[in-house]
Amino acid sequence: MRISARVLFLASATGIVAPALAQRGPAPRRDVPILIRDVTVIDGTGAVARVHMDVVMRDGKIASIAATGTVPAPHPDSVIDGRGLFAIPGLIDAHVHMGTGPWQERATAMKAALMGGITSVLDLAGDSRATSDLQRAVIADQIPGPHIHYIALLGGPAFFTDPRVLDASRGYTAGTAPWMQSVTDTTDFAHTIAIAKGTGATAVKLYAALDSATVARATVEAHKQGMKVIAHATTFTALPSDLVAAGADMLTHTPYLVWQGSPRTPDFPSRARGDFFGLPADSPVIEKLLMQMRDRGTALNPTLWVFDMQAADSVGKVRSPWMNAVTRRAQQLGVRIVAGTDGLYNPRTDSLPILHRELELLVNGAGLTPLQAISSATRNAAWAAGADAFTGTLAVGMNADLLLLGADPVADIRNTRAVRVVVQDGKIVRQP
Ligand SMILES: [Zn+2]
């Protein structure tokens, strides 16, 4: 009783009147069109905010975006008063791991992520049986959560003793699970990539114990079969520049770029402890690498938060400023930056999904502008997930995945936390 009263009060206070649409129906249906009237639109492309706009959503898509008052309200019961609100695309965390852990814990994290503004994620390795089960549960409206896109992992034989890999491959001999295959430079990649693709993955992830010849062959075949290639920024022994030259679409973890300045080594367990003293962030080696990434269209997935968590330890003290400076320089040079957390949601540290903290670090640590940071977590993240044709920007014809914020994220990036309304596929899944 008290809860209903509160909801009604907030709904009338903000002018939001769409109670029937908040329900996620079990069967597909055609939605009543929704008009968001007089809202400020930040479309995810990096373009400046447009004030006093009307946004119409119909059948799960954005039907129009036009100056306020130029489009008649499609239905009197479906108008959201957008005054004082800021529309941005639904956020996309392009580095999560949802394929391990108890089902209930993962379902809880999925719901919290969606309510906190994450409408899609890119999962970068786990047990794909579990990941795709979660993906399907969201599509089938069995649980609320972000839409999941995921990868299949490739690694060298030496990597298949890692306990996380063995856990994610239960039931298979290590290195033979379709989503986690062991490969060498003599592998039949046409076969291997076809198996990887059969898991439902949209990309392969090159992880560790892979030399430059192997990453080159894997990348050519993955592209031939229409899959993106995402790689740890060093795969031991392949260096970052080998991965860029091979045509990888995205390198993950900015600190791993430091290995460009070290002799080739197979020592992948040392990946987070490179020579940050010996190779300063502004060294010509890094400058050349970042320019190579820009010229080849290789994106960077910095994952600042996961390293920031250890910013105070002896390695982190040097690594964190290095990572921030290199991420900043990458953005300045025109490398595509793709936001991701390597975490999604951690109720022990934050009631909101971690991506809000990552955005704050991208701006206040790595020096991106708020608009650049928002693009990194919307348009660019959708691109990495292979989903940019239908989500990640606010434009006519795109899926209606958007957030209404109660404060201006361009004035202060921390205002992405002021999530008032979440719309996924044209359905209001959160309202005040
Ligand atoms: Zn990760």
Short mmCIF file of C-alpha atoms and ligand atoms in Angstrom, two decimals:
data_model
loop_
_atom_site.label_atom_id
_atom_site.label_comp_id
_atom_site.label_asym_id
_atom_site.label_seq_id
_atom_site.Cartn_x
_atom_site.Cartn_y
_atom_site.Cartn_z
CA MET A 1 0.00 0.00 0.00
CA ARG A 2 2.68 2.43 1.01
CA ILE A 3 4.81 1.39 -1.97
CA SER A 4 1.99 2.06 -4.43
CA ALA A 5 1.37 5.45 -2.89
CA ARG A 6 5.04 6.34 -3.25
CA VAL A 7 5.15 5.26 -6.86
CA LEU A 8 2.04 7.26 -7.65
CA PHE A 9 3.44 10.31 -5.90
CA LEU A 10 6.73 10.17 -7.80
CA ALA A 11 4.97 9.48 -11.06
CA SER A 12 2.79 12.54 -10.70
CA ALA A 13 5.65 14.67 -9.38
CA THR A 14 7.74 13.96 -12.47
CA GLY A 15 4.81 13.91 -14.84
CA ILE A 16 5.51 10.31 -15.84
CA VAL A 17 2.30 8.47 -16.63
CA ALA A 18 2.80 5.09 -18.23
CA PRO A 19 1.89 2.44 -15.65
CA ALA A 20 0.75 -0.25 -18.08
CA LEU A 21 3.95 0.04 -20.08
CA ALA A 22 6.15 -0.68 -17.09
CA GLN A 23 5.04 -4.30 -17.19
CA ARG A 24 7.24 -6.65 -19.19
CA GLY A 25 4.69 -8.86 -20.87
CA PRO A 26 5.55 -12.53 -21.35
CA ALA A 27 4.48 -12.58 -25.01
CA PRO A 28 5.58 -10.31 -27.84
CA ARG A 29 3.13 -7.50 -28.38
CA ARG A 30 2.93 -4.21 -30.15
CA ASP A 31 3.49 -1.39 -27.71
CA VAL A 32 1.50 1.78 -27.31
CA PRO A 33 3.76 4.53 -28.64
CA ILE A 34 5.52 6.57 -25.97
CA LEU A 35 6.35 10.25 -26.32
CA ILE A 36 9.10 11.82 -24.23
CA ARG A 37 8.27 15.50 -24.41
CA ASP A 38 10.82 18.32 -24.15
CA VAL A 39 13.92 16.38 -23.17
CA THR A 40 17.62 17.15 -23.73
CA VAL A 41 19.04 14.52 -26.10
CA ILE A 42 22.65 13.30 -25.94
CA ASP A 43 22.71 10.80 -28.78
CA GLY A 44 25.94 8.87 -28.10
CA THR A 45 27.70 9.94 -31.29
CA GLY A 46 29.68 12.64 -29.50
CA ALA A 47 27.48 15.39 -30.94
CA VAL A 48 26.56 18.20 -28.56
CA ALA A 49 23.37 17.90 -26.55
CA ARG A 50 20.14 19.01 -28.24
CA VAL A 51 17.67 20.76 -25.95
CA HIS A 52 13.86 20.81 -26.18
CA MET A 53 13.41 17.62 -28.19
CA ASP A 54 10.48 15.21 -28.46
CA VAL A 55 11.36 11.52 -28.78
CA VAL A 56 8.73 9.03 -29.95
CA MET A 57 9.21 5.29 -29.38
CA ARG A 58 7.05 2.78 -31.19
CA ASP A 59 7.20 -1.03 -31.42
CA GLY A 60 10.52 -1.10 -29.63
CA LYS A 61 12.21 1.41 -31.95
CA ILE A 62 12.87 5.12 -31.95
CA ALA A 63 10.26 6.45 -34.38
CA SER A 64 11.21 10.12 -34.34
CA ILE A 65 13.38 12.74 -32.69
CA ALA A 66 12.21 16.27 -33.41
CA ALA A 67 11.95 19.74 -31.91
CA THR A 68 9.36 19.92 -29.13
CA GLY A 69 5.80 20.40 -30.31
CA THR A 70 6.40 19.51 -33.94
CA VAL A 71 5.10 15.93 -33.49
CA PRO A 72 1.61 15.32 -32.09
CA ALA A 73 1.41 13.10 -28.98
CA PRO A 74 0.72 9.57 -30.27
CA HIS A 75 -1.47 8.58 -27.32
CA PRO A 76 -2.64 10.62 -24.35
CA ASP A 77 -1.69 7.96 -21.79
CA SER A 78 1.88 7.58 -22.93
CA VAL A 79 3.56 10.93 -22.46
CA ILE A 80 6.65 11.34 -20.30
CA ASP A 81 7.41 14.89 -19.24
CA GLY A 82 11.08 15.24 -20.17
CA ARG A 83 11.61 18.72 -18.76
CA GLY A 84 14.76 18.73 -16.65
CA LEU A 85 15.71 15.26 -17.88
CA PHE A 86 18.58 14.14 -20.13
CA ALA A 87 18.17 11.25 -22.58
CA ILE A 88 21.25 9.15 -23.34
CA PRO A 89 21.50 5.75 -25.03
CA GLY A 90 21.27 2.75 -22.70
CA LEU A 91 24.76 2.11 -21.34
CA ILE A 92 26.76 -0.89 -22.56
CA ASP A 93 29.48 -2.49 -20.45
CA ALA A 94 31.85 -3.99 -23.01
CA HIS A 95 33.84 -6.13 -20.61
CA VAL A 96 31.96 -8.42 -18.25
CA HIS A 97 32.10 -12.09 -17.21
CA MET A 98 28.64 -13.52 -16.50
CA GLY A 99 29.35 -17.18 -17.29
CA THR A 100 30.53 -18.26 -13.83
CA GLY A 101 29.01 -18.36 -10.36
CA PRO A 102 25.63 -19.39 -8.96
CA TRP A 103 22.60 -18.69 -11.15
CA GLN A 104 20.75 -16.62 -8.54
CA GLU A 105 23.75 -14.38 -7.94
CA ARG A 106 24.14 -13.75 -11.64
CA ALA A 107 20.42 -13.09 -12.13
CA THR A 108 20.53 -10.59 -9.25
CA ALA A 109 23.49 -8.80 -10.82
CA MET A 110 21.72 -8.74 -14.18
CA LYS A 111 18.66 -7.06 -12.68
CA ALA A 112 20.75 -4.54 -10.76
CA ALA A 113 22.71 -3.74 -13.91
CA LEU A 114 19.57 -3.07 -15.94
CA MET A 115 17.97 -0.95 -13.22
CA GLY A 116 21.23 0.99 -13.02
CA GLY A 117 21.12 1.81 -16.73
CA ILE A 118 23.00 -1.04 -18.47
CA THR A 119 20.83 -2.24 -21.37
CA SER A 120 23.46 -4.47 -23.07
CA VAL A 121 26.79 -6.07 -22.20
CA LEU A 122 29.64 -7.72 -24.03
CA ASP A 123 30.83 -10.81 -22.18
CA LEU A 124 34.54 -11.46 -22.73
CA ALA A 125 34.89 -15.11 -21.60
CA GLY A 126 33.35 -17.66 -19.32
CA ASP A 127 31.33 -20.84 -19.63
CA SER A 128 29.24 -19.98 -22.70
CA ARG A 129 26.60 -22.54 -21.76
CA ALA A 130 25.87 -20.43 -18.69
CA THR A 131 26.26 -17.11 -20.52
CA SER A 132 23.91 -18.06 -23.34
CA ASP A 133 21.36 -19.42 -20.85
CA LEU A 134 21.32 -15.98 -19.22
CA GLN A 135 21.17 -14.32 -22.64
CA ARG A 136 18.10 -16.38 -23.53
CA ALA A 137 16.41 -15.75 -20.17
CA VAL A 138 16.58 -12.00 -20.88
CA ILE A 139 15.28 -12.33 -24.44
CA ALA A 140 12.44 -14.58 -23.24
CA ASP A 141 11.49 -12.05 -20.52
CA GLN A 142 12.18 -14.60 -17.78
CA ILE A 143 14.59 -12.28 -15.96
CA PRO A 144 15.25 -8.55 -16.26
CA GLY A 145 18.76 -7.77 -17.43
CA PRO A 146 20.97 -6.34 -20.13
CA HIS A 147 21.05 -8.08 -23.49
CA ILE A 148 24.19 -10.21 -23.63
CA HIS A 149 26.64 -10.50 -26.51
CA TYR A 150 29.56 -12.86 -25.97
CA ILE A 151 32.80 -14.19 -27.38
CA ALA A 152 34.54 -17.55 -27.73
CA LEU A 153 38.07 -17.74 -26.39
CA LEU A 154 41.22 -19.02 -28.08
CA GLY A 155 44.46 -19.62 -26.19
CA GLY A 156 47.69 -21.54 -26.52
CA PRO A 157 48.11 -24.99 -24.88
CA ALA A 158 50.06 -23.50 -21.95
CA PHE A 159 47.02 -21.45 -20.98
CA PHE A 160 44.81 -24.49 -20.41
CA THR A 161 46.05 -25.11 -16.88
CA ASP A 162 44.50 -21.85 -15.60
CA PRO A 163 41.87 -22.85 -12.97
CA ARG A 164 39.36 -20.30 -14.33
CA VAL A 165 39.59 -21.91 -17.76
CA LEU A 166 39.17 -25.43 -16.39
CA ASP A 167 36.13 -24.31 -14.40
CA ALA A 168 34.57 -22.75 -17.51
CA SER A 169 35.20 -25.93 -19.55
CA ARG A 170 33.76 -28.58 -17.21
CA GLY A 171 32.75 -31.74 -19.04
CA TYR A 172 35.39 -31.24 -21.71
CA THR A 173 39.05 -32.10 -21.89
CA ALA A 174 40.84 -28.78 -21.35
CA GLY A 175 41.24 -26.94 -24.65
CA THR A 176 38.41 -28.72 -26.48
CA ALA A 177 35.30 -26.85 -25.26
CA PRO A 178 33.83 -25.04 -28.28
CA TRP A 179 33.94 -21.70 -26.41
CA MET A 180 37.46 -22.18 -25.08
CA GLN A 181 39.71 -23.85 -27.61
CA SER A 182 43.42 -24.50 -27.51
CA VAL A 183 45.20 -23.48 -30.73
CA THR A 184 48.70 -23.35 -32.22
CA ASP A 185 50.06 -22.11 -35.54
CA THR A 186 49.26 -25.52 -37.10
CA THR A 187 45.57 -25.42 -36.12
CA ASP A 188 42.94 -25.78 -38.87
CA PHE A 189 41.42 -22.36 -38.20
CA ALA A 190 38.55 -22.72 -40.68
CA HIS A 191 37.31 -25.57 -38.49
CA THR A 192 38.16 -23.96 -35.14
CA ILE A 193 36.50 -20.64 -35.94
CA ALA A 194 33.39 -22.40 -37.27
CA ILE A 195 33.12 -24.27 -33.96
CA ALA A 196 33.61 -21.01 -32.03
CA LYS A 197 30.92 -19.32 -34.09
CA GLY A 198 28.53 -22.20 -33.44
CA THR A 199 28.45 -21.26 -29.75
CA GLY A 200 26.55 -18.10 -30.65
CA ALA A 201 29.61 -15.90 -30.14
CA THR A 202 29.92 -12.71 -32.19
CA ALA A 203 33.68 -12.45 -31.72
CA VAL A 204 36.69 -14.48 -30.71
CA LYS A 205 38.95 -13.41 -27.89
CA LEU A 206 42.66 -14.10 -28.16
CA TYR A 207 43.84 -14.52 -24.60
CA ALA A 208 47.31 -15.90 -23.86
CA ALA A 209 50.12 -18.18 -24.95
CA LEU A 210 49.65 -17.17 -28.59
CA ASP A 211 52.51 -16.13 -30.86
CA SER A 212 52.29 -13.66 -33.73
CA ALA A 213 51.89 -16.30 -36.46
CA THR A 214 48.98 -17.89 -34.59
CA VAL A 215 47.16 -14.62 -33.93
CA ALA A 216 47.56 -13.63 -37.57
CA ARG A 217 46.02 -16.88 -38.84
CA ALA A 218 43.21 -16.81 -36.28
CA THR A 219 42.35 -13.21 -37.14
CA VAL A 220 42.20 -13.74 -40.89
CA GLU A 221 39.85 -16.69 -40.51
CA ALA A 222 37.64 -15.04 -37.88
CA HIS A 223 37.14 -12.06 -40.16
CA LYS A 224 36.43 -14.36 -43.09
CA GLN A 225 33.64 -15.96 -41.05
CA GLY A 226 32.24 -12.58 -39.99
CA MET A 227 33.49 -12.51 -36.42
CA LYS A 228 35.29 -9.67 -34.68
CA VAL A 229 38.65 -10.30 -33.01
CA ILE A 230 39.20 -9.02 -29.50
CA ALA A 231 42.56 -9.63 -27.84
CA HIS A 232 44.33 -9.09 -24.57
CA ALA A 233 46.68 -6.25 -25.51
CA THR A 234 49.57 -8.72 -25.29
CA THR A 235 49.12 -12.46 -25.81
CA PHE A 236 52.62 -13.70 -24.89
CA THR A 237 54.56 -13.97 -27.07
CA ALA A 238 52.67 -11.75 -29.55
CA LEU A 239 53.24 -8.06 -28.78
CA PRO A 240 50.58 -5.37 -29.03
CA SER A 241 51.93 -4.29 -32.43
CA ASP A 242 51.64 -7.88 -33.71
CA LEU A 243 47.96 -7.93 -32.74
CA VAL A 244 47.35 -4.59 -34.44
CA ALA A 245 49.21 -5.73 -37.56
CA ALA A 246 47.19 -8.96 -37.60
CA GLY A 247 44.02 -6.86 -37.74
CA ALA A 248 42.58 -7.35 -34.24
CA ASP A 249 39.51 -5.14 -33.81
CA MET A 250 40.06 -4.31 -30.15
CA LEU A 251 42.79 -4.63 -27.52
CA THR A 252 41.73 -4.96 -23.88
CA HIS A 253 43.42 -3.57 -20.74
CA THR A 254 45.52 -0.43 -21.36
CA PRO A 255 48.32 -1.48 -18.94
CA TYR A 256 49.16 -4.50 -21.11
CA LEU A 257 50.33 -2.13 -23.87
CA VAL A 258 53.49 -1.66 -21.81
CA TRP A 259 54.76 -5.03 -23.09
CA GLN A 260 55.45 -3.34 -26.42
CA GLY A 261 58.70 -2.15 -24.86
CA SER A 262 59.83 -5.51 -23.42
CA PRO A 263 61.53 -8.52 -25.00
CA ARG A 264 59.06 -11.21 -26.13
CA THR A 265 58.19 -13.57 -23.30
CA PRO A 266 55.74 -16.46 -22.82
CA ASP A 267 55.26 -15.39 -19.19
CA PHE A 268 51.53 -14.56 -19.37
CA PRO A 269 50.94 -14.84 -15.60
CA SER A 270 52.98 -11.61 -15.31
CA ARG A 271 50.65 -9.74 -17.66
CA ALA A 272 49.55 -7.07 -15.15
CA ARG A 273 53.10 -6.36 -13.94
CA GLY A 274 54.94 -4.86 -16.90
CA ASP A 275 57.89 -2.44 -16.89
CA PHE A 276 55.98 0.79 -16.25
CA PHE A 277 59.19 2.48 -15.01
CA GLY A 278 61.24 1.48 -18.03
CA LEU A 279 58.70 2.56 -20.65
CA PRO A 280 57.12 5.90 -19.74
CA ALA A 281 53.61 6.60 -21.00
CA ASP A 282 54.92 9.32 -23.33
CA SER A 283 57.71 7.21 -24.83
CA PRO A 284 58.04 7.09 -28.64
CA VAL A 285 57.34 3.33 -28.52
CA ILE A 286 53.87 3.91 -27.09
CA GLU A 287 53.24 6.91 -29.34
CA LYS A 288 54.03 4.81 -32.41
CA LEU A 289 51.85 1.95 -31.20
CA LEU A 290 48.85 4.22 -30.57
CA MET A 291 49.22 5.78 -34.03
CA GLN A 292 49.34 2.28 -35.51
CA MET A 293 46.12 1.45 -33.64
CA ARG A 294 44.42 4.58 -34.95
CA ASP A 295 45.53 3.92 -38.52
CA ARG A 296 44.38 0.28 -38.43
CA GLY A 297 41.11 1.08 -36.63
CA THR A 298 42.06 -0.98 -33.58
CA ALA A 299 39.92 0.01 -30.58
CA LEU A 300 41.14 0.19 -26.98
CA ASN A 301 39.14 -1.25 -24.05
CA PRO A 302 40.97 0.40 -21.11
CA THR A 303 39.22 -1.30 -18.09
CA LEU A 304 40.43 1.41 -15.69
CA TRP A 305 38.28 0.36 -12.70
CA VAL A 306 39.70 -3.11 -12.31
CA PHE A 307 43.23 -1.69 -12.06
CA ASP A 308 42.15 1.34 -10.04
CA MET A 309 41.01 -1.14 -7.37
CA GLN A 310 44.72 -1.87 -6.85
CA ALA A 311 45.99 1.66 -7.39
CA ALA A 312 47.52 1.82 -3.93
CA ASP A 313 49.76 -1.27 -4.03
CA SER A 314 53.39 -1.13 -5.10
CA VAL A 315 52.73 -1.97 -8.78
CA GLY A 316 49.46 -0.04 -8.92
CA LYS A 317 51.09 3.20 -7.81
CA VAL A 318 53.03 3.28 -11.04
CA ARG A 319 50.58 1.42 -13.23
CA SER A 320 47.50 3.58 -12.63
CA PRO A 321 49.02 6.94 -13.69
CA TRP A 322 50.62 5.17 -16.68
CA MET A 323 47.29 3.66 -17.69
CA ASN A 324 45.48 6.98 -17.38
CA ALA A 325 48.11 8.83 -19.43
CA VAL A 326 48.16 6.23 -22.22
CA THR A 327 44.35 6.08 -22.38
CA ARG A 328 44.25 9.87 -22.59
CA ARG A 329 46.82 9.93 -25.39
CA ALA A 330 44.93 7.20 -27.29
CA GLN A 331 41.78 9.32 -27.21
CA GLN A 332 43.71 12.43 -28.31
CA LEU A 333 45.19 10.56 -31.28
CA GLY A 334 41.78 9.27 -32.37
CA VAL A 335 41.87 5.67 -31.19
CA ARG A 336 38.34 4.37 -30.58
CA ILE A 337 37.87 3.97 -26.82
CA VAL A 338 35.42 1.26 -25.67
CA ALA A 339 34.30 1.35 -22.04
CA GLY A 340 34.23 -1.84 -20.02
CA THR A 341 34.70 -2.73 -16.37
CA ASP A 342 35.74 -6.37 -16.14
CA GLY A 343 33.15 -6.49 -13.37
CA LEU A 344 29.58 -5.29 -14.15
CA TYR A 345 28.20 -5.09 -10.60
CA ASN A 346 29.65 -5.29 -7.12
CA PRO A 347 27.07 -4.71 -4.36
CA ARG A 348 29.83 -4.55 -1.74
CA THR A 349 31.24 -1.34 -3.20
CA ASP A 350 28.37 0.33 -5.07
CA SER A 351 24.62 0.03 -5.40
CA LEU A 352 24.90 1.01 -9.07
CA PRO A 353 26.66 -0.96 -11.81
CA ILE A 354 30.41 -0.39 -12.01
CA LEU A 355 30.26 1.26 -15.43
CA HIS A 356 29.27 4.54 -13.76
CA ARG A 357 32.58 4.45 -11.89
CA GLU A 358 34.43 3.54 -15.10
CA LEU A 359 32.92 6.60 -16.79
CA GLU A 360 34.07 8.76 -13.90
CA LEU A 361 37.59 7.33 -14.20
CA LEU A 362 37.62 7.86 -17.97
CA VAL A 363 36.86 11.56 -17.42
CA ASN A 364 38.51 12.42 -14.12
CA GLY A 365 41.41 9.97 -14.47
CA ALA A 366 42.11 9.60 -18.19
CA GLY A 367 40.92 13.06 -19.21
CA LEU A 368 38.20 12.19 -21.73
CA THR A 369 35.45 14.75 -22.09
CA PRO A 370 32.07 13.63 -20.73
CA LEU A 371 30.73 13.35 -24.31
CA GLN A 372 33.69 11.17 -25.31
CA ALA A 373 33.18 8.98 -22.24
CA ILE A 374 29.45 8.60 -22.98
CA SER A 375 30.25 7.59 -26.57
CA SER A 376 32.76 5.03 -25.29
CA ALA A 377 30.00 3.39 -23.22
CA THR A 378 27.26 3.60 -25.86
CA ARG A 379 28.09 3.85 -29.58
CA ASN A 380 31.62 2.46 -29.29
CA ALA A 381 30.65 -0.35 -26.92
CA ALA A 382 27.80 -1.32 -29.25
CA TRP A 383 30.31 -1.47 -32.09
CA ALA A 384 32.57 -3.81 -30.09
CA ALA A 385 29.59 -6.05 -29.39
CA GLY A 386 28.69 -6.15 -33.08
CA ALA A 387 25.40 -4.44 -32.20
CA ASP A 388 25.89 -0.88 -33.43
CA ALA A 389 23.42 -1.32 -36.28
CA PHE A 390 20.56 -1.42 -33.77
CA THR A 391 21.68 -0.01 -30.42
CA GLY A 392 24.14 2.41 -28.82
CA THR A 393 22.91 5.67 -30.37
CA LEU A 394 19.68 7.64 -30.28
CA ALA A 395 18.53 7.90 -33.89
CA VAL A 396 15.41 7.04 -35.86
CA GLY A 397 15.18 3.30 -36.50
CA MET A 398 17.43 2.28 -33.63
CA ASN A 399 16.17 0.08 -30.79
CA ALA A 400 14.59 2.21 -28.09
CA ASP A 401 17.28 1.54 -25.48
CA LEU A 402 17.65 4.75 -23.51
CA LEU A 403 17.99 6.32 -20.10
CA LEU A 404 16.48 9.48 -18.70
CA LEU A 405 18.86 11.11 -16.24
CA GLY A 406 17.80 13.66 -13.66
CA ALA A 407 20.98 15.72 -14.01
CA ASP A 408 23.30 16.77 -16.84
CA PRO A 409 26.09 14.23 -17.49
CA VAL A 410 27.97 16.73 -19.66
CA ALA A 411 28.26 19.14 -16.74
CA ASP A 412 29.49 16.33 -14.48
CA ILE A 413 29.97 12.76 -15.67
CA ARG A 414 28.93 11.49 -12.23
CA ASN A 415 25.41 12.54 -13.17
CA THR A 416 25.04 9.31 -15.17
CA ARG A 417 24.24 7.97 -11.69
CA ALA A 418 21.03 10.01 -11.63
CA VAL A 419 19.11 7.29 -13.52
CA ARG A 420 15.38 8.05 -13.38
CA VAL A 421 13.96 5.97 -16.24
CA VAL A 422 15.36 2.96 -18.11
CA VAL A 423 13.87 1.93 -21.44
CA GLN A 424 14.94 -1.32 -23.09
CA ASP A 425 13.51 -2.36 -26.46
CA GLY A 426 10.87 0.36 -26.08
CA LYS A 427 9.68 -1.00 -22.73
CA ILE A 428 9.92 1.13 -19.60
CA VAL A 429 11.72 -1.21 -17.23
CA ARG A 430 12.43 1.38 -14.56
CA GLN A 431 10.58 4.52 -13.61
CA PRO A 432 10.88 6.64 -10.47
ZN ZN B 1 38.08 -9.67 -18.33
#
